[in-house]
Coordinates of C-alpha atoms and ligand atoms in Angstrom, one line a residue:
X1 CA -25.0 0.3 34.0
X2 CA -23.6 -3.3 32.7
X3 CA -19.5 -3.5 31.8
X4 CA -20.3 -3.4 28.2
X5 CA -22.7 -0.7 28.4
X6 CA -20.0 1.4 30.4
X7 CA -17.2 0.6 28.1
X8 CA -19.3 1.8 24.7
X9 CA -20.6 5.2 26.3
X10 CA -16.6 5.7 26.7
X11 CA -15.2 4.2 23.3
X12 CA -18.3 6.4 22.0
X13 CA -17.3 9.6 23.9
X14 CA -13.2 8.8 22.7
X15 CA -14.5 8.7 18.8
X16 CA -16.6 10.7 18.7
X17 CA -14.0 13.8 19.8
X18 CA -11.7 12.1 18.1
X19 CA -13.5 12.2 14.7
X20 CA -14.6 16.1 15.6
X21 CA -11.4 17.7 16.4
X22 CA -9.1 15.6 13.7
X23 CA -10.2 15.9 9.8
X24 CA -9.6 12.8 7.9
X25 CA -6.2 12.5 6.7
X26 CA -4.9 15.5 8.7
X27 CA -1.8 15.5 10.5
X28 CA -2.0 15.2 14.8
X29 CA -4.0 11.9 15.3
X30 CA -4.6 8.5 13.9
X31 CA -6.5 9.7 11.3
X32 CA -3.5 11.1 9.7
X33 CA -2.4 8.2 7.2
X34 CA -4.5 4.9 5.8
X35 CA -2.9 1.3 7.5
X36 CA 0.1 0.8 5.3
X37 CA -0.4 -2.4 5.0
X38 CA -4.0 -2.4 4.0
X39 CA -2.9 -0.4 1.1
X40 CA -0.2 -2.5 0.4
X41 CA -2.3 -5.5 0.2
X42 CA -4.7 -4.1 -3.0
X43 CA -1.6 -5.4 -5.0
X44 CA -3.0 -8.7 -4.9
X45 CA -5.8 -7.6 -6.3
X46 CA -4.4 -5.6 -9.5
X47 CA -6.7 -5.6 -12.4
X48 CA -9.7 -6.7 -10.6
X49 CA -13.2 -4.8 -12.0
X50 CA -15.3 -6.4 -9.2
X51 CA -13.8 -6.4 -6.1
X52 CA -15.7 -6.6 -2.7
X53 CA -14.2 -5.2 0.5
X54 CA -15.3 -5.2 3.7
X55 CA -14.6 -3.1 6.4
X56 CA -15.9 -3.8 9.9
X57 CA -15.5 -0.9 12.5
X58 CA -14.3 1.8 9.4
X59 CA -14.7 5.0 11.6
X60 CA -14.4 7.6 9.1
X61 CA -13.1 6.0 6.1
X62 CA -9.3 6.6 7.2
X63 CA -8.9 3.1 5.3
X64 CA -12.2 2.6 3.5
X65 CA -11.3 6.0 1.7
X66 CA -8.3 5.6 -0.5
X67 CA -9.6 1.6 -0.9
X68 CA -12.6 3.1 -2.7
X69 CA -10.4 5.5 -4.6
X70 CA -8.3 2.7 -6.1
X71 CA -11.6 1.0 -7.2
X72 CA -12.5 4.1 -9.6
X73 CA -13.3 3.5 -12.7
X74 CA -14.6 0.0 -11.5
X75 CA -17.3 -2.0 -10.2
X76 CA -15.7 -2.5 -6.9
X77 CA -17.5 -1.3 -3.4
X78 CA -16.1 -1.4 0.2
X79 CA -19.1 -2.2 2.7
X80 CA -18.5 0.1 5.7
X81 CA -19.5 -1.2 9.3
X82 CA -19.5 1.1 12.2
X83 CA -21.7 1.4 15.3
X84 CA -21.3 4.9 15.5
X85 CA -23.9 6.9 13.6
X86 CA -21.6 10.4 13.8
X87 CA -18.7 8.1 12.5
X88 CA -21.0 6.7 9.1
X89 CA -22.4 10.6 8.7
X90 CA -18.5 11.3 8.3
X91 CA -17.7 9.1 6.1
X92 CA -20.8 9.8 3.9
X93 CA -19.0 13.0 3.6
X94 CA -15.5 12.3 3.2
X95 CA -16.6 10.0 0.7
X96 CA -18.0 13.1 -1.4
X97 CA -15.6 15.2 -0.8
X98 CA -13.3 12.5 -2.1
X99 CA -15.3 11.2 -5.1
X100 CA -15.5 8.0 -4.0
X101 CA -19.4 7.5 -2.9
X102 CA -20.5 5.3 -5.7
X103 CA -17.9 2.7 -4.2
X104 CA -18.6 2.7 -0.1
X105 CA -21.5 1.0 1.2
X106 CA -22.3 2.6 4.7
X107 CA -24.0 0.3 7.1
X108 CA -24.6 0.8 11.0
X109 CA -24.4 -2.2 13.1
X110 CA -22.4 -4.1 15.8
X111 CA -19.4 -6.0 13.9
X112 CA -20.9 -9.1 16.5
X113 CA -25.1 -8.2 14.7
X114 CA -23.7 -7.8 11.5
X115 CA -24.5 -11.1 9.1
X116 CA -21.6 -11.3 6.5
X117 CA -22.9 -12.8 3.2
X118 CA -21.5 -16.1 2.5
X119 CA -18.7 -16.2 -0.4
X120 CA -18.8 -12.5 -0.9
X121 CA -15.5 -11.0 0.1
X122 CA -12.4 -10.8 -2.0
X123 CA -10.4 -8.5 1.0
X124 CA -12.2 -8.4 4.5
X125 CA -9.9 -5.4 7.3
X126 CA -10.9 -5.2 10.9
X127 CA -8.1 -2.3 12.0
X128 CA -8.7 -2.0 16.0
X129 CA -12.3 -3.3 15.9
X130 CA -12.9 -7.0 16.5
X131 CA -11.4 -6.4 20.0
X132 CA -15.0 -4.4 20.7
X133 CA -17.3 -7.4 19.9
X134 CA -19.0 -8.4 23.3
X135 CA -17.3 -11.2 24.5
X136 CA -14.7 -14.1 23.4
X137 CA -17.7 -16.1 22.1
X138 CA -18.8 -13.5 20.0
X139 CA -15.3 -13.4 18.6
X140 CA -14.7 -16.7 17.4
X141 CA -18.0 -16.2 15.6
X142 CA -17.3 -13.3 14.0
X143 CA -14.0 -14.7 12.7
X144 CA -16.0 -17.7 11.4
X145 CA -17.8 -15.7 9.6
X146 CA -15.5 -13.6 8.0
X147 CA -13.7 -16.7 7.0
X148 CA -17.2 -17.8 5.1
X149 CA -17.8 -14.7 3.6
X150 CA -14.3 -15.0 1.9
X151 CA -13.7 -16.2 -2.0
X152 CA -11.2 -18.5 -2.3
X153 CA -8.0 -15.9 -2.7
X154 CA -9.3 -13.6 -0.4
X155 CA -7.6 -11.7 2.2
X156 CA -8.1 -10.9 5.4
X157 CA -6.3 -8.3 7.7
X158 CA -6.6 -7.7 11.3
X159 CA -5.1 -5.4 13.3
X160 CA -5.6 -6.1 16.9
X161 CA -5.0 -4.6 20.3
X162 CA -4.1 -7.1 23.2
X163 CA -2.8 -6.5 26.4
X164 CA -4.3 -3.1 26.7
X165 CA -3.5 -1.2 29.6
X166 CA -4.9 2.5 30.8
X167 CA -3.0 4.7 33.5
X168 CA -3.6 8.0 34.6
X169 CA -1.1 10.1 33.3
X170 CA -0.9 12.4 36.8
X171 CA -2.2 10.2 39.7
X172 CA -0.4 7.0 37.8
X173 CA -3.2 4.6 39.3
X174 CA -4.1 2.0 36.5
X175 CA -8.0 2.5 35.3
X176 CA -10.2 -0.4 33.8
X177 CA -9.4 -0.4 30.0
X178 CA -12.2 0.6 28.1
X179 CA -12.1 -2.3 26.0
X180 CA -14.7 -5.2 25.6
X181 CA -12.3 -8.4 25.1
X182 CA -8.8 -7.7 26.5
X183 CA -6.6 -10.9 25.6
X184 CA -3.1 -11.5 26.4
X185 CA -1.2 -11.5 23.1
X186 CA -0.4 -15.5 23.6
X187 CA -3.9 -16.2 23.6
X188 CA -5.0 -13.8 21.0
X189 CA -2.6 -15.1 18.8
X190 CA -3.2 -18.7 19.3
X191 CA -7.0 -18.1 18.8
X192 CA -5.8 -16.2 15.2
X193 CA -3.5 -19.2 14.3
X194 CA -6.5 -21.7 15.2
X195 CA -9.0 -19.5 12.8
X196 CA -6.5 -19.2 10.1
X197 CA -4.7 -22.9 10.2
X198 CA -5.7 -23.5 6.7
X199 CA -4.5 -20.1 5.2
X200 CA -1.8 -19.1 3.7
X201 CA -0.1 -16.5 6.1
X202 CA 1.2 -13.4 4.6
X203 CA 2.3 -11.3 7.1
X204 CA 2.1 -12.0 11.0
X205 CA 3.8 -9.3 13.1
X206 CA 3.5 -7.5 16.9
X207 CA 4.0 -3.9 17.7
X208 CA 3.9 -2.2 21.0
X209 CA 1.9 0.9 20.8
X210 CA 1.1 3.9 22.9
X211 CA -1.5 6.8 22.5
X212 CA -2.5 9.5 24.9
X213 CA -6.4 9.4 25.1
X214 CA -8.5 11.4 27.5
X215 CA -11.0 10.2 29.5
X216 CA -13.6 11.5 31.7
X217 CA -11.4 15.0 31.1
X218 CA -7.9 13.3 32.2
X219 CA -5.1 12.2 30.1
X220 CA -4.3 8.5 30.2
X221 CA -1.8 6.6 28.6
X222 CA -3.1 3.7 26.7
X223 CA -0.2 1.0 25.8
X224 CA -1.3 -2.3 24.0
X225 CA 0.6 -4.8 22.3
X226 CA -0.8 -4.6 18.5
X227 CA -1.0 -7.6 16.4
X228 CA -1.0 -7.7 12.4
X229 CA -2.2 -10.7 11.0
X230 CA -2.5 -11.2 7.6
X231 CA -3.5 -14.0 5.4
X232 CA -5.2 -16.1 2.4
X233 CA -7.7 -18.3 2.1
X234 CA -6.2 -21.0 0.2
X235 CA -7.9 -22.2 -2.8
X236 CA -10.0 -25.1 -2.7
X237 CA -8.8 -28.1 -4.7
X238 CA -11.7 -30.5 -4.4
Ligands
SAM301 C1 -10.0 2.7 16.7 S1 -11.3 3.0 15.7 C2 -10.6 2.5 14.1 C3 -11.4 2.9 12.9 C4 -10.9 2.5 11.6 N1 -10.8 1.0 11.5 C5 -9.5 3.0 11.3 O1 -8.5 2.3 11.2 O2 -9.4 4.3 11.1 C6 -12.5 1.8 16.0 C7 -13.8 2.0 15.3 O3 -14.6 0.8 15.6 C8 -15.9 1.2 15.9 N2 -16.5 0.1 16.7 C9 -16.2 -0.2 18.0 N3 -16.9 -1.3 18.4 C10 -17.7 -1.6 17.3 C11 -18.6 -2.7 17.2 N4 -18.9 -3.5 18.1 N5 -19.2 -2.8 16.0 C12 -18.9 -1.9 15.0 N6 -18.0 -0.9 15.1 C13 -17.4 -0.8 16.2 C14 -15.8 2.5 16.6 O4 -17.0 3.2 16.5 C15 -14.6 3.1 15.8 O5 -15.1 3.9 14.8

């Protein structure tokens, strides 16, 4: 089995518990509460009867959820990428449950397969996603893509994980992250501020974050160094 391969069975095995044992927006996980930015962010978009969102590697809807439910009453959609089919079956549900299915767009695909439509985004979120593409390459393609598939106004936020570490919470011996393209913050940030050198930034910001995962049956402490980055696309004058 390749590196990739071995990673995916593992982020596949991690979600999918995850998404069985947690209900969406119930207290005890990740799933608990939408990205407060993310929410934050519709602001800009007040008043809008059209507006097209994107979210690539949505999980469950934890974000694409209450997006959809602030575009009731609208034409608005959010297109939903996720690899995992159990994770789009979820969020076919939630979005009943919720009233919200007229307004998300499920697709399966790798966020690195997926072709963005040119000049079709208003508000493109990655949250913890574009860190599983394949490689670097695949990356800087997918951000140049994203950055097409923007209107001129649109906003993009990315939350991503750098610097990720795994240790075995009882033996202490540090494991392979299970995580496709593991940057050092510096770089990753100086790849974001390349991408985005024309945009307006609107909120840049690093956290350090930790999570108790298990894997293989074992509890391990995941730690990362999360960047927010947030901007617009600037309008074009000529
Ligand atoms: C940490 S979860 C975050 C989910 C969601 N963005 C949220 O904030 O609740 C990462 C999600 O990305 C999905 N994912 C991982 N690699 C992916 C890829 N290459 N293409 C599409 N989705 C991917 C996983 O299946 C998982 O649902």
């Amino acid at each position: 089995v390749n590196r990739i391969d071995r990673i995916r069975d593992e982020e596949r095995k991690y979600h999918e518990a995850c998404y069985d044992n947690y209900r969406l927006f119930e207290e005890g996980s990740w799933l608990h509460k939408p990205v407060k930015i993310v929410m934050d962010l519709m602001a800009y978009f007040e008043g809008r009867r059209d507006l097209s969102v994107l979210d690539l590697g949505c999980g469950v809807g934890r974000n694409s959820i209450p997006l959809a439910e602030k575009l009731q009453g609208t034409h608005g959609k959010v297109v939903c990428v996720d690899l995992l089919e159990q994770a789009l079956s979820k969020l076919i549900s939630y979005s009943r449950i919720y009233h919200v299915e007229p307004h998300i767009l499920p697709v399966q695909a790798d966020i690195g397969d997926y072709p963005i439509t040119p000049n079709e985004y208003d508000f493109i979120i990655a949250v913890s996603s574009l860190e599983h593409v394949k490689s670097k390459e695949i990356l800087h393609q997918v951000l140049r893509d994203m950055a097409e598939g923007t209107k001129d106004d649109g906003i993009h936020c990315i939350i991503f994980n750098t610097n990720v570490k795994e240790v075995d919470i009882e033996t202490k011996l540090c494991l392979e992250p299970s995580i496709e393209v593991n940057m050092t913050t510096s770089e990753s940030m100086a790849l974001l501020e390349n991408h985005y050198e024309a945009w307006e930034k609107v909120n840049i910001f690093v956290k350090p974050l930790k999570f108790e995962i298990i894997r293989d049956g074992r509890p391990v402490l995941l730690t990362t160094d999360c960047i927010t980055y947030t901007a617009k696309k600037a309008t074009r004058t000529s």
